[in-house]
Short mmCIF file of C-alpha atoms in Angstrom, two decimals:
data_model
loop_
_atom_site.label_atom_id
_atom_site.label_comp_id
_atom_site.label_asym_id
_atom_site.label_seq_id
_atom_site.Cartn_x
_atom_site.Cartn_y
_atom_site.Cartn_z
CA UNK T 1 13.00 -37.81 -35.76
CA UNK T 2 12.48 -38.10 -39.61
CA UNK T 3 15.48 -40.51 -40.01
CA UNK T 4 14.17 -41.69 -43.36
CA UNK T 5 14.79 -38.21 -44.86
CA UNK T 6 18.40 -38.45 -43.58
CA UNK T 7 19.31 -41.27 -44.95
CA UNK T 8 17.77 -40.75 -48.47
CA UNK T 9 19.20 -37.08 -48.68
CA UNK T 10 23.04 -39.35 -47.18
CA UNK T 11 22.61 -41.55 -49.97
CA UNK T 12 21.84 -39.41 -53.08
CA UNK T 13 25.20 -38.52 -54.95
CA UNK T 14 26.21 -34.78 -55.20
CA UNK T 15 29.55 -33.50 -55.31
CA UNK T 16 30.43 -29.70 -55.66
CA UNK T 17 29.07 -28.68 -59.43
CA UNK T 18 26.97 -31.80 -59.34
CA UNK T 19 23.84 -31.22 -56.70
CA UNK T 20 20.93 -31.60 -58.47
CA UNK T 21 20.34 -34.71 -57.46
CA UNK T 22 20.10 -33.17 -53.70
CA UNK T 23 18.61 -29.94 -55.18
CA UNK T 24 15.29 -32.41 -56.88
CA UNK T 25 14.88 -34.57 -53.41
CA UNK T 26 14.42 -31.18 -51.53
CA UNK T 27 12.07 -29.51 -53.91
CA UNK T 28 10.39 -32.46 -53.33
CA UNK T 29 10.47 -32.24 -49.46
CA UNK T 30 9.54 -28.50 -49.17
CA UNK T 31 6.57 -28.31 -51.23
CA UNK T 32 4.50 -26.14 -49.31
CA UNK T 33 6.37 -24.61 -46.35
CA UNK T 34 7.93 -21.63 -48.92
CA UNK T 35 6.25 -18.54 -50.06
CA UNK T 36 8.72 -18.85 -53.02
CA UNK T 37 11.53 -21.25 -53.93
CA UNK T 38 13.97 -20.79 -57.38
CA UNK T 39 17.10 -22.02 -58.27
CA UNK T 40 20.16 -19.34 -58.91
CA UNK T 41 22.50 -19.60 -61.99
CA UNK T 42 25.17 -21.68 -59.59
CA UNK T 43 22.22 -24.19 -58.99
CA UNK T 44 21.73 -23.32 -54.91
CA UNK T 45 17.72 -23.40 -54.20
CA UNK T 46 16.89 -20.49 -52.75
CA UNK T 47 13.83 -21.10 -50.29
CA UNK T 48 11.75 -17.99 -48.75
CA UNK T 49 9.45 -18.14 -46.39
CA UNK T 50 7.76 -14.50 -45.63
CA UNK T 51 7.02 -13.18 -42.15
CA UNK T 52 4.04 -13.66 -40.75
CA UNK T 53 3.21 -11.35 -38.32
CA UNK T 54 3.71 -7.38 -39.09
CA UNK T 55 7.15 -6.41 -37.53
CA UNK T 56 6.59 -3.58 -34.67
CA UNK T 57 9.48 -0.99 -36.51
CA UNK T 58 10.42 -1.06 -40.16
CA UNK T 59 10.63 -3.77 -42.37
CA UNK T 60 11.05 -8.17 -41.46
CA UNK T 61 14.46 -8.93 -40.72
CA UNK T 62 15.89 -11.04 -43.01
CA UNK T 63 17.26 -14.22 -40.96
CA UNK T 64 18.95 -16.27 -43.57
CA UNK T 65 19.94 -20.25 -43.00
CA UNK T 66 22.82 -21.76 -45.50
CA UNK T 67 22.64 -25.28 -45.84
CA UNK T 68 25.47 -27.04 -48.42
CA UNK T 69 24.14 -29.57 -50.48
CA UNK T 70 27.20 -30.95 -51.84
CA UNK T 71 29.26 -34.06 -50.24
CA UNK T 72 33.47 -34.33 -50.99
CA UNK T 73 33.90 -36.84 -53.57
CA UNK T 74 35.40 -36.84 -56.88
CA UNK T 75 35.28 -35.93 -61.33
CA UNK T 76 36.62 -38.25 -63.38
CA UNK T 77 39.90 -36.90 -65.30
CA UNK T 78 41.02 -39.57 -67.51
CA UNK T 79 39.70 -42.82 -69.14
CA UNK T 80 42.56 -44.98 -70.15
CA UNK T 81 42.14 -47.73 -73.19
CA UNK T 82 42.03 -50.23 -70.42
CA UNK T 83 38.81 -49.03 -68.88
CA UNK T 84 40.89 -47.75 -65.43
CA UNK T 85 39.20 -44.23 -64.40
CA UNK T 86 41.17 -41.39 -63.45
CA UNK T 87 40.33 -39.21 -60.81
CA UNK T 88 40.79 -35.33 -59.40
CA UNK T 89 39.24 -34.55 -55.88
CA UNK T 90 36.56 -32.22 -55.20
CA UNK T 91 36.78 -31.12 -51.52
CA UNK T 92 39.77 -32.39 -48.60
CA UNK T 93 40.47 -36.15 -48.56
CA UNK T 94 42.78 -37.62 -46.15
CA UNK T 95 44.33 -40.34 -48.76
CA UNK T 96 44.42 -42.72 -45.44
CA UNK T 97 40.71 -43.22 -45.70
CA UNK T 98 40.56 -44.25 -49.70
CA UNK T 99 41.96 -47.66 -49.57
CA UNK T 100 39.72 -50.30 -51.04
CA UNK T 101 36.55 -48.02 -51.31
CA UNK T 102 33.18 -48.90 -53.02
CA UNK T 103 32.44 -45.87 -54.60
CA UNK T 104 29.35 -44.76 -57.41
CA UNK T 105 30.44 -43.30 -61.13
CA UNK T 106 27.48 -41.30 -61.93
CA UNK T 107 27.11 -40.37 -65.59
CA UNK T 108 23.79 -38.70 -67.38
CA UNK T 109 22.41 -42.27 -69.12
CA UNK T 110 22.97 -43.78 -65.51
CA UNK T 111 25.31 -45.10 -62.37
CA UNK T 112 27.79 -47.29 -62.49
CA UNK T 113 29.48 -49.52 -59.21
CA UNK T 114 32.78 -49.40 -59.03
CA UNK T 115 36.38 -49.76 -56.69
CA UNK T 116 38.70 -47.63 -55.87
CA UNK T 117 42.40 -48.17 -54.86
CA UNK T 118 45.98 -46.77 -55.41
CA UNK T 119 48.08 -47.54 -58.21
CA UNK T 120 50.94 -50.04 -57.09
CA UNK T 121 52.24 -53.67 -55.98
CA UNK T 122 49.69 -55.36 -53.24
CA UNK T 123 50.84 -56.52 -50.00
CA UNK T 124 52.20 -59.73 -51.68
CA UNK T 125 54.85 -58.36 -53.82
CA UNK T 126 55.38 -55.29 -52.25
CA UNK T 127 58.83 -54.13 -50.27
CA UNK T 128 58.58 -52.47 -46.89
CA UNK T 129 59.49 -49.32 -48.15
CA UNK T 130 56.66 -49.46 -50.76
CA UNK T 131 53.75 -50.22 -48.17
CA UNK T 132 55.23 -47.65 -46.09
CA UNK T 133 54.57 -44.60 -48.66
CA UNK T 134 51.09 -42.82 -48.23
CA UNK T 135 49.51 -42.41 -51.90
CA UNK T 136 48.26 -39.00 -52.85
CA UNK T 137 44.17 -38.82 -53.81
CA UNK T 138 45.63 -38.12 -57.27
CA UNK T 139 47.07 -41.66 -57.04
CA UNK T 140 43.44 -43.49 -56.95
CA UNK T 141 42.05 -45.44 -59.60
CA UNK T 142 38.18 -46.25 -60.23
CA UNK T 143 37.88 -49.83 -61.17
CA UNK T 144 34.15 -50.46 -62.87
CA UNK T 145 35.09 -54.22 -64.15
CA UNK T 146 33.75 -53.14 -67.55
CA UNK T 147 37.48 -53.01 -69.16
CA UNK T 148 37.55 -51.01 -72.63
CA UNK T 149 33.79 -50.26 -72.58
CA UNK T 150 33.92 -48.05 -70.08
CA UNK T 151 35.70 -45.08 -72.09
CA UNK T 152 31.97 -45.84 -73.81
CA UNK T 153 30.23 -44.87 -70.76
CA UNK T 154 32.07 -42.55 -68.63
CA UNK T 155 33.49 -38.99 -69.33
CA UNK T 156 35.64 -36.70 -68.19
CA UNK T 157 33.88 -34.70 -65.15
CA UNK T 158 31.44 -37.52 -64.19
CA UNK T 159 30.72 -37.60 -60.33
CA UNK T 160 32.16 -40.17 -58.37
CA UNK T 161 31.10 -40.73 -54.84
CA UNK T 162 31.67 -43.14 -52.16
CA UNK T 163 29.27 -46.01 -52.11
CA UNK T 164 28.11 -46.39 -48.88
CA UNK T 165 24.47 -47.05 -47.41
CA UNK T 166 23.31 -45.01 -44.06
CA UNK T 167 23.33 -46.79 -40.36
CA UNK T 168 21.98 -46.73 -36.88
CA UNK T 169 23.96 -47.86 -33.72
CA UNK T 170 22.98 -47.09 -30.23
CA UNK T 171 22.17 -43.68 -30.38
CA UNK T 172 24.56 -42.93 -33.27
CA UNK T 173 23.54 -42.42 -36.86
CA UNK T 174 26.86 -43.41 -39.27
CA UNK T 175 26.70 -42.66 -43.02
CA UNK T 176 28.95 -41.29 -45.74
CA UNK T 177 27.73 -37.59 -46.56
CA UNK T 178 26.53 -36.22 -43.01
CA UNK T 179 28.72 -33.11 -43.94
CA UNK T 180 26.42 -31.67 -44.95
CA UNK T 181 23.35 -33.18 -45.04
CA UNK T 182 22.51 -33.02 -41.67
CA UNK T 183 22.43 -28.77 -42.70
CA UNK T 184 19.54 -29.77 -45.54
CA UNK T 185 18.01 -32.19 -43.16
CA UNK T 186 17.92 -29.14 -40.25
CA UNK T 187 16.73 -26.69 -43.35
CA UNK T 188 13.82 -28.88 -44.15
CA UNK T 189 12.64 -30.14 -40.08
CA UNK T 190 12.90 -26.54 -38.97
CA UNK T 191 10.74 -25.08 -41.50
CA UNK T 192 8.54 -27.94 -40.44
CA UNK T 193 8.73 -27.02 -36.45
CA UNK T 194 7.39 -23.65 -37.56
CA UNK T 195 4.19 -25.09 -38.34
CA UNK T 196 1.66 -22.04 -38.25
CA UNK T 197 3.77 -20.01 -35.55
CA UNK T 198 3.00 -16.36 -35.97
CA UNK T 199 7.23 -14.95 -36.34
CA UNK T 200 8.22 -11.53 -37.49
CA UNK T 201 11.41 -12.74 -39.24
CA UNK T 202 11.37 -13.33 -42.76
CA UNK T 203 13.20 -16.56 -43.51
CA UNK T 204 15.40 -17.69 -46.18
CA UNK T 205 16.85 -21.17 -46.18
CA UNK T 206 19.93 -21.34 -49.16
CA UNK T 207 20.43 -25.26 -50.05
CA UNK T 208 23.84 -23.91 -51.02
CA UNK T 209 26.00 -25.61 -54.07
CA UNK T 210 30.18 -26.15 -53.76
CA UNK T 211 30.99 -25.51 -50.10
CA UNK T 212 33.60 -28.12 -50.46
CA UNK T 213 35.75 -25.83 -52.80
CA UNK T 214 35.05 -22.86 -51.33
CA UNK T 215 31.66 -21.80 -50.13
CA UNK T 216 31.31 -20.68 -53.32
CA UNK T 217 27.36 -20.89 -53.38
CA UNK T 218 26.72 -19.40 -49.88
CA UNK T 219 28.68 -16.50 -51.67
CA UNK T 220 26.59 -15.39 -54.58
CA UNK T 221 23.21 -16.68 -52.81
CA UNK T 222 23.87 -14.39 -49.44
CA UNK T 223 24.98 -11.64 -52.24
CA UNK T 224 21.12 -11.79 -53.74
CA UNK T 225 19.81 -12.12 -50.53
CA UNK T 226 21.24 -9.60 -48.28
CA UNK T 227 20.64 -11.16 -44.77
CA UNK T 228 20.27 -9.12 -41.79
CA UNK T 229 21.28 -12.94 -39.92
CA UNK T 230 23.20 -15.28 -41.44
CA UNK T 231 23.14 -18.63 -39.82
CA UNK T 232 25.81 -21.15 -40.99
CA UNK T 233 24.43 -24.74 -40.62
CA UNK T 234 26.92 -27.40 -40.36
CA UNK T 235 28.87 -30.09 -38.97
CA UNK T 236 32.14 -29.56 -37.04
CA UNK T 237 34.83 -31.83 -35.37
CA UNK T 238 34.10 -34.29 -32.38
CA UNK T 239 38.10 -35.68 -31.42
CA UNK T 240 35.86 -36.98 -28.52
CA UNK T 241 37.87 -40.39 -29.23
CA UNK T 242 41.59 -42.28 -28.64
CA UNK T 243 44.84 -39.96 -29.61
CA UNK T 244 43.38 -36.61 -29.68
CA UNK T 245 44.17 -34.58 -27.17
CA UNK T 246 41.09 -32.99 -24.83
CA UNK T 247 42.26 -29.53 -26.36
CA UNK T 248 41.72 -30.44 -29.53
CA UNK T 249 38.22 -32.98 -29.26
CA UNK T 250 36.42 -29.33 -30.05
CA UNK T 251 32.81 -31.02 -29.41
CA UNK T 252 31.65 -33.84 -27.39
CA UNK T 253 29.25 -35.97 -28.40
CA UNK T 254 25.98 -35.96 -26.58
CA UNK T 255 26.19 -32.52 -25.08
CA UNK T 256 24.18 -30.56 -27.01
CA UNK T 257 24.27 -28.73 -30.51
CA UNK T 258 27.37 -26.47 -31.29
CA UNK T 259 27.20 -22.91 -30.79
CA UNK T 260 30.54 -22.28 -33.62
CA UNK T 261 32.33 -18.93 -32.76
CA UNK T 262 35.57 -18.80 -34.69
CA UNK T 263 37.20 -20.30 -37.51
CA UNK T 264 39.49 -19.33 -40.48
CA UNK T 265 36.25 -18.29 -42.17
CA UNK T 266 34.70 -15.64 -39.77
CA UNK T 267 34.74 -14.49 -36.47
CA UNK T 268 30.59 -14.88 -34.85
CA UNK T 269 29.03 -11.45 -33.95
CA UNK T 270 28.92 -11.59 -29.95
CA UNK T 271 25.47 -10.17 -29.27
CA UNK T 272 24.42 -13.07 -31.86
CA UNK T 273 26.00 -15.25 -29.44
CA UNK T 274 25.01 -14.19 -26.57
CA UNK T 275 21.45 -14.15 -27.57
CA UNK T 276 21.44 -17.67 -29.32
CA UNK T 277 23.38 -19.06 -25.90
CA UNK T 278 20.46 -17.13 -23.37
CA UNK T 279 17.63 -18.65 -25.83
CA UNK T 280 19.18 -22.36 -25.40
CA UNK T 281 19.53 -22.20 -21.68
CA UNK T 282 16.06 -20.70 -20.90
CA UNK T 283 14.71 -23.53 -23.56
CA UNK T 284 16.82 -26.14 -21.73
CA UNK T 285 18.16 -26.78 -24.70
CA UNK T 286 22.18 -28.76 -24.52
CA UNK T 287 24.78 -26.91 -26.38
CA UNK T 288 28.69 -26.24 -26.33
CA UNK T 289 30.39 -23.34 -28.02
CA UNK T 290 32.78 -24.38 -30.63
CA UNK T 291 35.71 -23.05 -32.28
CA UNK T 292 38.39 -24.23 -34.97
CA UNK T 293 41.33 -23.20 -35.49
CA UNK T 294 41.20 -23.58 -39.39
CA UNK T 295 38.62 -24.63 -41.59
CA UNK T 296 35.28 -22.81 -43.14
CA UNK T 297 31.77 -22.46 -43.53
CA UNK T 298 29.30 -20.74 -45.14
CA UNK T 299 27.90 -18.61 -42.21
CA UNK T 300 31.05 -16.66 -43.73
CA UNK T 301 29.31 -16.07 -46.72
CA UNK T 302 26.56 -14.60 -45.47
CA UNK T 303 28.46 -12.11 -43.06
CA UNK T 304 30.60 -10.90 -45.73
CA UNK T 305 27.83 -10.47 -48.63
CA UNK T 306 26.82 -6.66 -49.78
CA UNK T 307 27.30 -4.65 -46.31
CA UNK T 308 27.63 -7.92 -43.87
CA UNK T 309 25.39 -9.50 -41.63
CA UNK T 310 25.24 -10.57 -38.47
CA UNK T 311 26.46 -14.47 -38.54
CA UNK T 312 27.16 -17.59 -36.15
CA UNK T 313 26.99 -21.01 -37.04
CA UNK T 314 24.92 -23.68 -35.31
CA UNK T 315 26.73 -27.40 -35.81
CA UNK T 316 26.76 -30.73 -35.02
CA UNK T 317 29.70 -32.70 -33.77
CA UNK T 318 30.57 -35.50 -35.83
CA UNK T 319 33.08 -38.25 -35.37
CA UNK T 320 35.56 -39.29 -38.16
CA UNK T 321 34.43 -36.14 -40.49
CA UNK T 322 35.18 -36.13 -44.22
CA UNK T 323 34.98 -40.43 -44.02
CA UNK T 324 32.46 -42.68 -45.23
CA UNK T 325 32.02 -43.65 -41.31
CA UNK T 326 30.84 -39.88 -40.63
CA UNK T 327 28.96 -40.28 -37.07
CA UNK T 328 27.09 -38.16 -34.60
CA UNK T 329 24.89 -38.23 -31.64
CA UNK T 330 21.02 -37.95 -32.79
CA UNK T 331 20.68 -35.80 -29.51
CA UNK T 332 22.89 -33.31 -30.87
CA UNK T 333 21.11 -33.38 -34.09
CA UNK T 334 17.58 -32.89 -31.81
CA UNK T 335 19.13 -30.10 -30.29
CA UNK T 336 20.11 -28.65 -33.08
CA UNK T 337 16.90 -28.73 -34.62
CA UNK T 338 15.13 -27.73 -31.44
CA UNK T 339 17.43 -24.00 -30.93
CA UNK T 340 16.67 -23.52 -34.78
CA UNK T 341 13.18 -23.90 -34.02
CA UNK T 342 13.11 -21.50 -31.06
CA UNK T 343 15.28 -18.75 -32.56
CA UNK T 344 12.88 -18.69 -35.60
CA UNK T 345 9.85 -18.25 -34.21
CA UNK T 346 11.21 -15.26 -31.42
CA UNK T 347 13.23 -13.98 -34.35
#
C-alpha cells in the first residue's frame, strides 16, 4: 500500500477554489496511465483513459470515477491593524473541534504557521456562563505572531488549513484531509491496478474541485463528460465508537469498503448495486452497504449530468470525519481499491 502518496496528497493544502496544489501533485502522479488529461475552467483535472479492447455492441461505455480534491478549511475575511486574521469557512465545521488549532495561512509569495482560537476571556478570567457558550466558526481568529506585518502578507481569500502532519497506529491511518483524499489516492492506485488489463470500458477519473460547498466540480465535469457510470468515491461515517447509537455507526471499521446507496444527494441505481455487491462477493472482497440520512457526494453529480447516469458510490468509513484526527481502517481502504480494480477491468 503506497502510504507515502497518502500522506503527501493529506498534507498538501487545498480548500474549495484553492486545489491546485492537489491538482500539480496528481499530474505529477499520473503521468502515463491517461490517454489524455486537461484541466476544466473550474480547475477539476479531467483524466481519460480509452478502452482497450473493441466493445462487442456499439460504442465503450463511459464509466466515470469523481474524486474531490478539496479538504474543509477556511479564506481569510479580514486583516485587522493588529495583525489578528479573520476567517469565513469553506465546507461544515463542528466549532467543537477548532479550539487551539495549528493551522497553515497559505498566500501566493508563501505559507505562513499560525493558531487559531475563539475570541474571548481564557479559562482564568472567564465566568461559568462564558465557558459554557459554544463559539460559532465565524468566531475564530488566526494568530500568525507577526502583529501589524501581517496585513503585509496576507489577503483577503488566502487559504487557511489545519496544520496537521499524517499518522499510523495499529492498523489505522489518522490525518487531517482523508475526506477526500483517500478518493484521489483510490483515483491514482486503481488506474495503477489496471496495469495492461485488456477492459472494454472507457475510463474517466474527475479529480473534482469544491465538493465541500456543493459538488460543484463533479457538476460541470460529469456535464462535459456524459458518463454512462458514475462512481462517487468517498469517505462516509464510521459512529463505530462510545455514544452513538448502533443505528446510527453507518460503517464499521474493518469490514470491508462501503457499498453507499442513499443519501440526500441521490438515490444508487439497483442493478448498479446489485452488480457491484455480486462482483465483491465472488472476488472475496469485504464490503457493507451504506446509507445516510443527509449529507452529499459527487456520485450525484454524475447521475444527474445531461440525461443521467447510472451512479453508486464506493466509500470508506472513517472515524471522527470533518476533524484533523480523520481515521480509517487501511483494510477498508485495500478493499476499496481492490472492488475498483475488479469492476474496471470486467467493466
Amino acid at each position: 500500500m503506497n502510504i507515502d502518496l497518502l500522506r503527501r496528497l493529506c498534507e498538501t493544502p487545498g480548500v474549495p477554489g484553492h486545489e491546485h496544489r492537489v491538482r500539480d501533485l496528481i499530474k505529477s502522479e499520473i503521468e502515463g496511465l491517461f490517454d489524455e488529461v486537461t484541466t476544466d475552467p473550474m480547475g477539476s483535472l479531467l483524466c481519460r483513459r480509452n478502452s482497450r479492447k473493441k466493445p462487442k455492441k456499439g460504442d465503450p461505455k463511459k464509466v466515470m470515477l469523481l474524486c474531490h480534491m478539496d479538504e474543509i478549511g477556511f479564506l481569510v475575511s479580514h486583516v485587522t491593524d493588529k495583525g489578528f486574521v479573520h476567517v469565513q469557512p469553506v465546507g461544515g465545521f463542528d466549532a467543537r473541534n477548532l479550539f487551539s488549532r495549528r493551522v497553515l495561512v497559505s498566500t501566493d509569495d508563501g505559507d505562513y504557521k499560525g493558531v487559531m482560537n475563539p475570541g474571548g476571556k481564557p479559562i482564568h478570567i472567564s465566568s461559568p456562563e462564558e465557558r459554557k457558550k459554544v463559539p460559532e466558526p465565524k468566531d475564530f481568529v488566526v494568530d500568525l505572531g507577526l502583529g501589524d506585518s501581517t496585513k503585509d502578507l496576507i489577503k483577503v481569500g488566502d487559504m487557511v488549513t489545519m496544520d496537521e502532519p499524517m499518522i499510523e497506529i495499529g492498523e489505522k491511518v489518522v490525518s487531517k484531509a482523508l475526506d477526500n483524499r483517500i478518493a484521489c489516492w483510490l483515483g491514482i492506485e486503481a488506474i495503477k491496478a489496471l496495469g495492461k488489463s485488456k477492459h472494454e470500458c472507457e475510463i474517466h477519473v474527475a479529480f473534482t474541485c469544491q465538493e465541500e460547498v456543493g459538488l460543484r466540480g463533479a457538476r460541470t465535469a460529469s456535464f462535459a463528460i456524459k458518463p454512462d457510470i458514475g462512481l462517487g468515491i468517498d469517505v462516509t461515517l464510521a459512529c463505530d465508537t462510545p455514544g452513538v447509537p448502533e443505528q446510527d455507526r453507518t460503517t464499521v471499521q474493518g469490514e470491508g469498503f462501503g457499498l453507499h446507496v442513499k443519501d440526500s444527494s441521490f438515490i444508487a441505481d439497483r442493478d448498479l448495486v446489485k452488480e457491484i455487491e455480486a462482483l465483491a462477493q465472488k472476488e472475496e472482497i469485504s464490503y457493507q452497504r451504506t446509507m445516510l440520512a443527509a449529507g452529499g457526494q459527487d456520485g450525484a453529480a454524475a447521475q444527474q449530468a445531461a440525461a443521467g447516469a447510472k451512479a453508486v458510490g464506493i466509500v470508506v468509513g472513517t472515524r471522527y470525519i470533518h476533524t484533523v484526527t480523520e481515521m480509517i481502517h487501511k483494510s477498508d481502504l485495500q478493499a476499496a481499491l481492490d472492488i475498483l480494480a475488479a469492476y474496471l477491468k470486467k467493466a
